[in-house]
Short mmCIF file of C-alpha atoms in Angstrom, two decimals:
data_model
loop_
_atom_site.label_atom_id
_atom_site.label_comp_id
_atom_site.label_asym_id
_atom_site.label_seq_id
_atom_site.Cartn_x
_atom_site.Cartn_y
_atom_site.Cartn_z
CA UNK A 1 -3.91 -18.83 -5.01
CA UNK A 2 -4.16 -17.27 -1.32
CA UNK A 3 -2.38 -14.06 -0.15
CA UNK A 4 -0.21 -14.35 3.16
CA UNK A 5 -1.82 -12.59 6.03
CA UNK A 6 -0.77 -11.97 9.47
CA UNK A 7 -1.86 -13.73 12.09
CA UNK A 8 -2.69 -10.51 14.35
CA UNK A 9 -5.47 -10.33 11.70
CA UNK A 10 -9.00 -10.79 13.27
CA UNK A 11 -11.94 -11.64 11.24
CA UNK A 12 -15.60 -13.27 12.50
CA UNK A 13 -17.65 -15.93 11.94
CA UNK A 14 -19.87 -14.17 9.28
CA UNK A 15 -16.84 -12.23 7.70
CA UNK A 16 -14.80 -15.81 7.60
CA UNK A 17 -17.45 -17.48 4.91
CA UNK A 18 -20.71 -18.67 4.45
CA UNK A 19 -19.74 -22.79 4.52
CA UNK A 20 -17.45 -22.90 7.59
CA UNK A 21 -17.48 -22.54 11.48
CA UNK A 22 -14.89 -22.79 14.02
CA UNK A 23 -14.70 -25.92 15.97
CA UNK A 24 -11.86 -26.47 18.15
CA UNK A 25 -9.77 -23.70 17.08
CA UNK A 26 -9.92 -24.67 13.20
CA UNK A 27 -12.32 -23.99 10.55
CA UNK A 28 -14.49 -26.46 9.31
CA UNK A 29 -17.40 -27.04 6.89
CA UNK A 30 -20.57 -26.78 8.58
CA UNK A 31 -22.52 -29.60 8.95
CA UNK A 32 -25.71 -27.90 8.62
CA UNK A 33 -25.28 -25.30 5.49
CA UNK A 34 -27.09 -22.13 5.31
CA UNK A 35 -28.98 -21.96 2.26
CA UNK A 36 -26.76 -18.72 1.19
CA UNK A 37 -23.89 -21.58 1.70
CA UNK A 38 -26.19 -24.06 -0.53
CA UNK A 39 -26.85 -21.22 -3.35
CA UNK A 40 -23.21 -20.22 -2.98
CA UNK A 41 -21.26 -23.80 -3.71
CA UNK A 42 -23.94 -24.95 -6.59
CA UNK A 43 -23.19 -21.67 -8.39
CA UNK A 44 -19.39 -22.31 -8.13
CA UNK A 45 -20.11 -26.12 -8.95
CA UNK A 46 -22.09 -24.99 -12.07
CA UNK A 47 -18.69 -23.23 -13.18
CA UNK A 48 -16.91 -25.89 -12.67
CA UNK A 49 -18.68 -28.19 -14.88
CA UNK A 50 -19.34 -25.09 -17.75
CA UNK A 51 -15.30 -24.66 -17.39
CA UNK A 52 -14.81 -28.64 -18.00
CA UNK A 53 -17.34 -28.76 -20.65
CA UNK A 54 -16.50 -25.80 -22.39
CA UNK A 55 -12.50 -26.84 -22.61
CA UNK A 56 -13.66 -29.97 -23.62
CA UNK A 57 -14.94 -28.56 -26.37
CA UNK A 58 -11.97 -26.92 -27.47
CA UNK A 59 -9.61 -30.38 -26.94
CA UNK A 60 -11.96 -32.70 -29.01
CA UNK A 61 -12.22 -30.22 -31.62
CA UNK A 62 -8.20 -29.31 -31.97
CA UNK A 63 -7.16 -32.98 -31.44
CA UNK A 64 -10.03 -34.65 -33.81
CA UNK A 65 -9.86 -31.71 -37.14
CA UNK A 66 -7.24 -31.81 -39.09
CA UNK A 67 -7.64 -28.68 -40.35
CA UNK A 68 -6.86 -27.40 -36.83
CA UNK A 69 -3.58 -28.94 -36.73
CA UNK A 70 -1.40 -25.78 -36.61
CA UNK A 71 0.87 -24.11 -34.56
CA UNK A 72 -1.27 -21.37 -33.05
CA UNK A 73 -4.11 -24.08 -32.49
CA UNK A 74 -1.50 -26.59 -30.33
CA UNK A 75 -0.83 -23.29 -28.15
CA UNK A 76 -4.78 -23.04 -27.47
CA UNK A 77 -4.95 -26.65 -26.78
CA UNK A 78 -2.19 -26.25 -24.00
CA UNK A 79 -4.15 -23.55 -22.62
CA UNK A 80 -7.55 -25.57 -22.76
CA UNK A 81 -5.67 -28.57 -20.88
CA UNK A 82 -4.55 -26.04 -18.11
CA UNK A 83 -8.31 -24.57 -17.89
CA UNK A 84 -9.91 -27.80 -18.13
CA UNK A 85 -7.50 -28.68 -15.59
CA UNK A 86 -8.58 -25.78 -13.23
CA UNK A 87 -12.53 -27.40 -13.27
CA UNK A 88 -11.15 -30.63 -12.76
CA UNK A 89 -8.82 -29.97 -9.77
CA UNK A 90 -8.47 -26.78 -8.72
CA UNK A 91 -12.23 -25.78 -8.17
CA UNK A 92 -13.05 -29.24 -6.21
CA UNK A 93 -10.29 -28.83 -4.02
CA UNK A 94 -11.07 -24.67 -3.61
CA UNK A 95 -14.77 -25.59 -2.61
CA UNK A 96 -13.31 -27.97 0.09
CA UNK A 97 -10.34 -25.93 1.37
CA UNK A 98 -11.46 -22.50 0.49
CA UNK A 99 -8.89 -19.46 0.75
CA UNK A 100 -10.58 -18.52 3.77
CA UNK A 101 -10.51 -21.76 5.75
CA UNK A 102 -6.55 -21.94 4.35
CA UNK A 103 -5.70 -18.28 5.41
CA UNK A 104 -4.21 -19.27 8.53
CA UNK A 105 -4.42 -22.86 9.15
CA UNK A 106 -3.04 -24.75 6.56
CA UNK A 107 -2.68 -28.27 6.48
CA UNK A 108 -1.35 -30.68 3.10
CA UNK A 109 -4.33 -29.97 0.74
CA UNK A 110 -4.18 -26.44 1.64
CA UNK A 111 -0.62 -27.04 0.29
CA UNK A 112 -1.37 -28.83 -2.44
CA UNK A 113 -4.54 -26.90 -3.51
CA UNK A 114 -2.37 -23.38 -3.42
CA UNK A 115 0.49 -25.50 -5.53
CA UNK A 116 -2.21 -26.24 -8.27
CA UNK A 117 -3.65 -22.97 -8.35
CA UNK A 118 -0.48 -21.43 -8.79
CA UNK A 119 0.86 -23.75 -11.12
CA UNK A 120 -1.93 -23.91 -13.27
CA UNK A 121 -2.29 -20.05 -13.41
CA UNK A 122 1.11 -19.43 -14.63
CA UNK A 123 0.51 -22.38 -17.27
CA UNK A 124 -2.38 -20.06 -18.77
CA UNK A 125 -0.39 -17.04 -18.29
CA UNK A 126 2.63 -18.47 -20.08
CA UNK A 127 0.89 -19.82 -22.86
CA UNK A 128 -0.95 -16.44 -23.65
CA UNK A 129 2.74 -15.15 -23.84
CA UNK A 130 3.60 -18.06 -26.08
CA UNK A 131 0.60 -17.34 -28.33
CA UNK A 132 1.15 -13.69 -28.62
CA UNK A 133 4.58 -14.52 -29.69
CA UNK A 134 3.09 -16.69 -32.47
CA UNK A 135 0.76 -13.93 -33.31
CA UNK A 136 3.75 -11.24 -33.49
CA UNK A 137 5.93 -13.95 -35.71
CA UNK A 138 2.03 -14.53 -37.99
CA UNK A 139 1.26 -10.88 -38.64
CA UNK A 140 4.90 -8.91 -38.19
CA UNK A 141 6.48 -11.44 -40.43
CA UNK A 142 4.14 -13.22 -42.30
CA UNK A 143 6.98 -14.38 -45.25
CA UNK A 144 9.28 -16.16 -42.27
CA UNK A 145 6.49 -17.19 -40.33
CA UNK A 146 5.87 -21.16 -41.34
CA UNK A 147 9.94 -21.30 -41.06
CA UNK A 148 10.12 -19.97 -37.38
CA UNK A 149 6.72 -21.01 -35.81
CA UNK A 150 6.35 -24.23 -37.06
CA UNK A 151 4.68 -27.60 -35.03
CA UNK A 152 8.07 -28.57 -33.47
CA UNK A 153 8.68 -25.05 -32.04
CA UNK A 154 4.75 -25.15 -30.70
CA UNK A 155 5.61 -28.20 -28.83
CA UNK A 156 8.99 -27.01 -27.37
CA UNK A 157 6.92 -23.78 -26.07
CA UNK A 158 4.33 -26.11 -24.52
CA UNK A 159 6.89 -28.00 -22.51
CA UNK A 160 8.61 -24.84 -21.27
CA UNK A 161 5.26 -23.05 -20.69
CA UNK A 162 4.45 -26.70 -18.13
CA UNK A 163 7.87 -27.03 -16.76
CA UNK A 164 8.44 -23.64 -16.16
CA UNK A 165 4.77 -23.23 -14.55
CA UNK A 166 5.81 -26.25 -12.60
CA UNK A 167 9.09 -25.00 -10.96
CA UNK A 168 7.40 -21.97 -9.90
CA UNK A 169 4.55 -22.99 -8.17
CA UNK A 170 6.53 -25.75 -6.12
CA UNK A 171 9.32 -22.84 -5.45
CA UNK A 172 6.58 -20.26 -4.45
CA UNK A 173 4.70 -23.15 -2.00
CA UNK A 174 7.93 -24.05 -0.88
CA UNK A 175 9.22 -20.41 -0.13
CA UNK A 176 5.65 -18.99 0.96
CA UNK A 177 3.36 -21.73 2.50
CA UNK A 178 6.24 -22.26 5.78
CA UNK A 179 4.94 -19.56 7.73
CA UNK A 180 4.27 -22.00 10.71
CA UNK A 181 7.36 -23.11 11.09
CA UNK A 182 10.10 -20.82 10.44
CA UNK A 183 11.12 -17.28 12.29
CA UNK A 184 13.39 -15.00 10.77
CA UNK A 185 13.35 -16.61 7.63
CA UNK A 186 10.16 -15.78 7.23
CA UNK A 187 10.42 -12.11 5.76
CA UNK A 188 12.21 -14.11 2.95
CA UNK A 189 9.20 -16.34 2.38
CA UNK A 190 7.03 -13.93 2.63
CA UNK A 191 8.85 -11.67 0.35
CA UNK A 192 9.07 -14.36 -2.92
CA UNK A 193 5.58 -15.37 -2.22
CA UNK A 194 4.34 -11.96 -2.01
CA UNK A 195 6.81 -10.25 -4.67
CA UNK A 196 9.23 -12.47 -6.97
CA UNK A 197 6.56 -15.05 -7.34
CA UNK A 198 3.89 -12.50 -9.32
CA UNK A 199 6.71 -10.89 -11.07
CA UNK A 200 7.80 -13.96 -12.83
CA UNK A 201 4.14 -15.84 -12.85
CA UNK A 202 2.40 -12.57 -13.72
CA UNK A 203 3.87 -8.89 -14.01
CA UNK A 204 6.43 -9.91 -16.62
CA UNK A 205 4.55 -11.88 -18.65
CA UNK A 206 2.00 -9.53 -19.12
CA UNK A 207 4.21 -6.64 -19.74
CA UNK A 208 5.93 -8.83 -22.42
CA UNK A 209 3.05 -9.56 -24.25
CA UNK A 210 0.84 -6.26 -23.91
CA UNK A 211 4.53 -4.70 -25.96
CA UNK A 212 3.94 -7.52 -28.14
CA UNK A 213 0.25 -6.75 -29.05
CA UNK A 214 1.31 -3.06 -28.80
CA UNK A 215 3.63 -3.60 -31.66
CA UNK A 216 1.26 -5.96 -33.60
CA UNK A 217 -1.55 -3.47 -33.54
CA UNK A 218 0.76 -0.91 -35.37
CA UNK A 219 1.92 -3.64 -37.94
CA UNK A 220 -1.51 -4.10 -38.34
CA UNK A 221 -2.62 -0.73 -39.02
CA UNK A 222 0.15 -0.72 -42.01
CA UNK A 223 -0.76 -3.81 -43.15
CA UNK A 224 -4.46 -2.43 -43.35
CA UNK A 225 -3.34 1.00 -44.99
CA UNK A 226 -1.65 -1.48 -47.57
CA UNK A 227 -4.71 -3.33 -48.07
CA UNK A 228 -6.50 -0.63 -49.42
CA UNK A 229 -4.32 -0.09 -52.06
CA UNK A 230 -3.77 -3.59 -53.68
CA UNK A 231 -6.10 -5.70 -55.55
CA UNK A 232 -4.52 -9.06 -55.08
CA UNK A 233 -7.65 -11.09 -53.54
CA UNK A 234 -5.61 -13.77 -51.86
CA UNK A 235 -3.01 -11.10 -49.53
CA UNK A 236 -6.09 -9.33 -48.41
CA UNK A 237 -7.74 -12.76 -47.35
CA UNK A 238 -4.60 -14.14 -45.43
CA UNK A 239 -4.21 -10.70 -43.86
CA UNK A 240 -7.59 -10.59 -42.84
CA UNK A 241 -7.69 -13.95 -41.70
CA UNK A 242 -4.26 -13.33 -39.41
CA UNK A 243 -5.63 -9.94 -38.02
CA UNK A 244 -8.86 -11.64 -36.74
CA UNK A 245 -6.90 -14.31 -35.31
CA UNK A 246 -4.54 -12.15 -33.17
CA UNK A 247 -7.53 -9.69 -32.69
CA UNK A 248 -9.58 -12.77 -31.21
CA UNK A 249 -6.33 -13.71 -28.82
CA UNK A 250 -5.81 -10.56 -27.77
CA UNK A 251 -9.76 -10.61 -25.95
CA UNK A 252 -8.66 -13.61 -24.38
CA UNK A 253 -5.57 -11.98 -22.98
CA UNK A 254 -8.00 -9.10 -22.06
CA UNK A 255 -10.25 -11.35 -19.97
CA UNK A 256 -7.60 -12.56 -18.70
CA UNK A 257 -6.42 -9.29 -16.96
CA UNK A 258 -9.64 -8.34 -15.89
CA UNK A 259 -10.08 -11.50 -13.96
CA UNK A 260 -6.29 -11.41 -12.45
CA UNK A 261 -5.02 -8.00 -12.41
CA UNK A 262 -6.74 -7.37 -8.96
CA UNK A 263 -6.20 -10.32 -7.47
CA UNK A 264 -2.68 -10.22 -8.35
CA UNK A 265 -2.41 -6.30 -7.23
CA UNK A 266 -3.83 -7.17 -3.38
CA UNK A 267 -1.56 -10.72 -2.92
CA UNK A 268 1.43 -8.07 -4.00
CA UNK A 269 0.70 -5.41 -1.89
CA UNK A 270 0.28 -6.26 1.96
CA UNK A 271 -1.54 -3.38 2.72
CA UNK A 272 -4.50 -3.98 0.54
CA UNK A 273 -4.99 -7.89 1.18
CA UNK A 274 -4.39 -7.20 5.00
CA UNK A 275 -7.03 -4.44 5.02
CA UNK A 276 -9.45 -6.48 2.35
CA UNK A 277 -12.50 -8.54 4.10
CA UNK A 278 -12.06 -11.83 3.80
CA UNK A 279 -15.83 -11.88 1.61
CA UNK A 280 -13.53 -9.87 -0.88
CA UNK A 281 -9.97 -11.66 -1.07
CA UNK A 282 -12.46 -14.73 -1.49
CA UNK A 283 -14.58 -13.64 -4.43
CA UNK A 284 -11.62 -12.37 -5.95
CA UNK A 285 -10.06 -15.84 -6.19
CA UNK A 286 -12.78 -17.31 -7.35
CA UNK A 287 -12.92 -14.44 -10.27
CA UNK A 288 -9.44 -16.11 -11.14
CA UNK A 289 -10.74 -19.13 -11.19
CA UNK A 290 -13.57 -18.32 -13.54
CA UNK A 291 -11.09 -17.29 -15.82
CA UNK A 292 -10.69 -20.68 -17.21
CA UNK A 293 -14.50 -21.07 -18.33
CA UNK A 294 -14.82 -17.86 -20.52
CA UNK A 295 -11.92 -18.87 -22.94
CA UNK A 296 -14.31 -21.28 -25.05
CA UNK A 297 -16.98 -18.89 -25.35
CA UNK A 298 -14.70 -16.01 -26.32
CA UNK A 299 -13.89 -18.93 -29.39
CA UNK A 300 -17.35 -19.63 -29.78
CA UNK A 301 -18.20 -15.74 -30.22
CA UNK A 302 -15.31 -15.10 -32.77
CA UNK A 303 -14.34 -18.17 -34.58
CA UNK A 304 -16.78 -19.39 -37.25
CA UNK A 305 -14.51 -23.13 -36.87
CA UNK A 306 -15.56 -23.58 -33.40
CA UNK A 307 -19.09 -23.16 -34.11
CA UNK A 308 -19.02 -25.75 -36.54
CA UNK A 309 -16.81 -27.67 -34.58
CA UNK A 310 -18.95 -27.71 -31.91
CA UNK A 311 -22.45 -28.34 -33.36
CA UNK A 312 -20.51 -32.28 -35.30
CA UNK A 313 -19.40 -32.72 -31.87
CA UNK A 314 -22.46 -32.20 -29.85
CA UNK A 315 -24.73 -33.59 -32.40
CA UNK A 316 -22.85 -36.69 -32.38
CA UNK A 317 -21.99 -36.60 -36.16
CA UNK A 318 -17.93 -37.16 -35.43
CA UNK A 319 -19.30 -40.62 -33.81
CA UNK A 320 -20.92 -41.58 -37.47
CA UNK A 321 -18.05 -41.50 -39.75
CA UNK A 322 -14.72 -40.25 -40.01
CA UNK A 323 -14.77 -36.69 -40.35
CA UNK A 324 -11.35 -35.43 -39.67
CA UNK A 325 -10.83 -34.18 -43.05
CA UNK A 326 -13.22 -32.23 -43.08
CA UNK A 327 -13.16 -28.34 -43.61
CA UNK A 328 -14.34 -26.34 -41.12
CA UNK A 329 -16.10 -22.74 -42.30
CA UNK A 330 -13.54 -20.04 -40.95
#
């Protein structure tokens, strides 16, 4: 995503970024690379293939176990396809047309790079809101919860969570990315790229789902005060199990802020982006970005499925046999 700036900013060569330099008015990649430039893009193209590997993961593993067939599971698939998506697309096309070569120049794949990135960010962003609706549904009403959240409702929340992503990011590129060609309209544009865009794509969202958790983490604590004083085995394992489920989700929505909250905070407020060097604006995009690779390892750390998951898949065992029946540790 890249914040609108004016164009009576100035910025130099060695503020602009390490890759480019201006030739004829435009900024380029250099066709001699500095070896910071070198260091730079094989770090960012090592993310890129950790974030596709480490999705992939996550896809083979949901798709291929049956005993991962569930509603909460489908929502972390959609998210894995939008992160996966991110290394595939999104972080290619940002090492080409960087925020910094786009900030004032912007040609198609400018366009269409800022449309993805968008897009694709609201996708993860609106899935984590799905999820910690299945989470609130899972440990607030656990005796309703197969009746509401069942595989049919997961899929209906996945097509929203796309579509709506969707409409957004072509409404904020189409409102936001005209700069150099409109006039007075442009204060409009300016405003929904700037403001309406990260309400609905971000601020909302996240202030839905942080009162969700909010109100999950005091079910919880009843639920655990409750625990203590019963002695059937089976409540205290399903309660368990739920509670490290939602705790595990609720990391990911944690990482999740860290890595956008501050990007979010500088493309909303002028002020900040305007007075931000470019170095900064630039390595907080790519913090966005980066985003998309932690998810699996935040799995990998907390869920004992994934792990085991993950050792038949790299091993090669799935390829011996048919193993989809086969039950995980959890």
């Amino acid at each position: 995503m890249g914040p609108e700036v004016s164009d009576n900013r100035t910025i130099s060569v060695t503020d602009f970024h390490p890759c480019y330099e201006i030739h004829d008015f435009s900024y380029i990649l250099s066709k001699t690379p500095s070896v910071i430039c070198v260091l730079l893009y094989s770090f960012l193209f090592l993310l890129s293939v950790v974030c596709v590997c480490g999705n992939l993961l996550v896809i083979i593993s949901i798709i291929y176990f049956k005993q991962l067939h569930s509603p909460t599971n489908f929502l972390i698939l959609s998210l894995a396809v939008a992160d996966i998506l991110v290394g595939i697309v999104v972080f290619p096309l940002s090492m080409v047309f960087s925020l910094s070569s786009c900030l004032f120049h912007e040609d198609l794949f400018c366009k269409i790079r800022s449309s993805l990135d968008i897009s694709l960010s609201t996708c993860s962003i609106l899935n984590l809101c799905c999820i910690s609706i299945d989470r609130y549904y899972a440990v607030c009403q656990p005796l309703t919860y197969k009746a509401k959240i069942n595989n049919r409702v997961a899929v209906l929340m996945i097509l929203v969570c796309w579509g709506g992503s969707a409409l957004i990011g072509i409404g904020v590129i189409l409102a936001g990315l005209n700069n150099d060609t409109c006039d007075e309209v442009c204060s409009f544009d300016t405003l929904m790229y700037n403001t309406i865009g990260p309400i609905l794509s971000f601020y909302l969202p996240v202030i839905i789902m942080l009162c969700i958790y909010f109100k999950i983490f005091l079910v919880a604590q009843k639920q655990a005060r409750r625990i203590m004083n019963t002695t059937h085995k089976s409540a205290v394992t399903v309660s368990k199990t739920e509670r490290k489920a939602t705790k595990t989700l609720a990391i990911v929505l944690g990482v999740f802020l860290l890595c956008w909250t501050p990007f979010f905070l500088c493309i909303t407020f002028p002020s900040l982006s305007n007075s931000a060097p470019v170095s900064v604006m630039e390595t907080l995009n790519w913090l966005t970005l980066s985003n998309s690779m932690l998810n699996p390892f935040i799995y990998a750390f907390f869920y004992s499925w994934f792990r085991s998951a993950i050792r038949m898949i790299v091993t090669g065992k799935i390829f011996k046999g048919d193993f989809t029946n086969t039950t995980l540790q959890k």
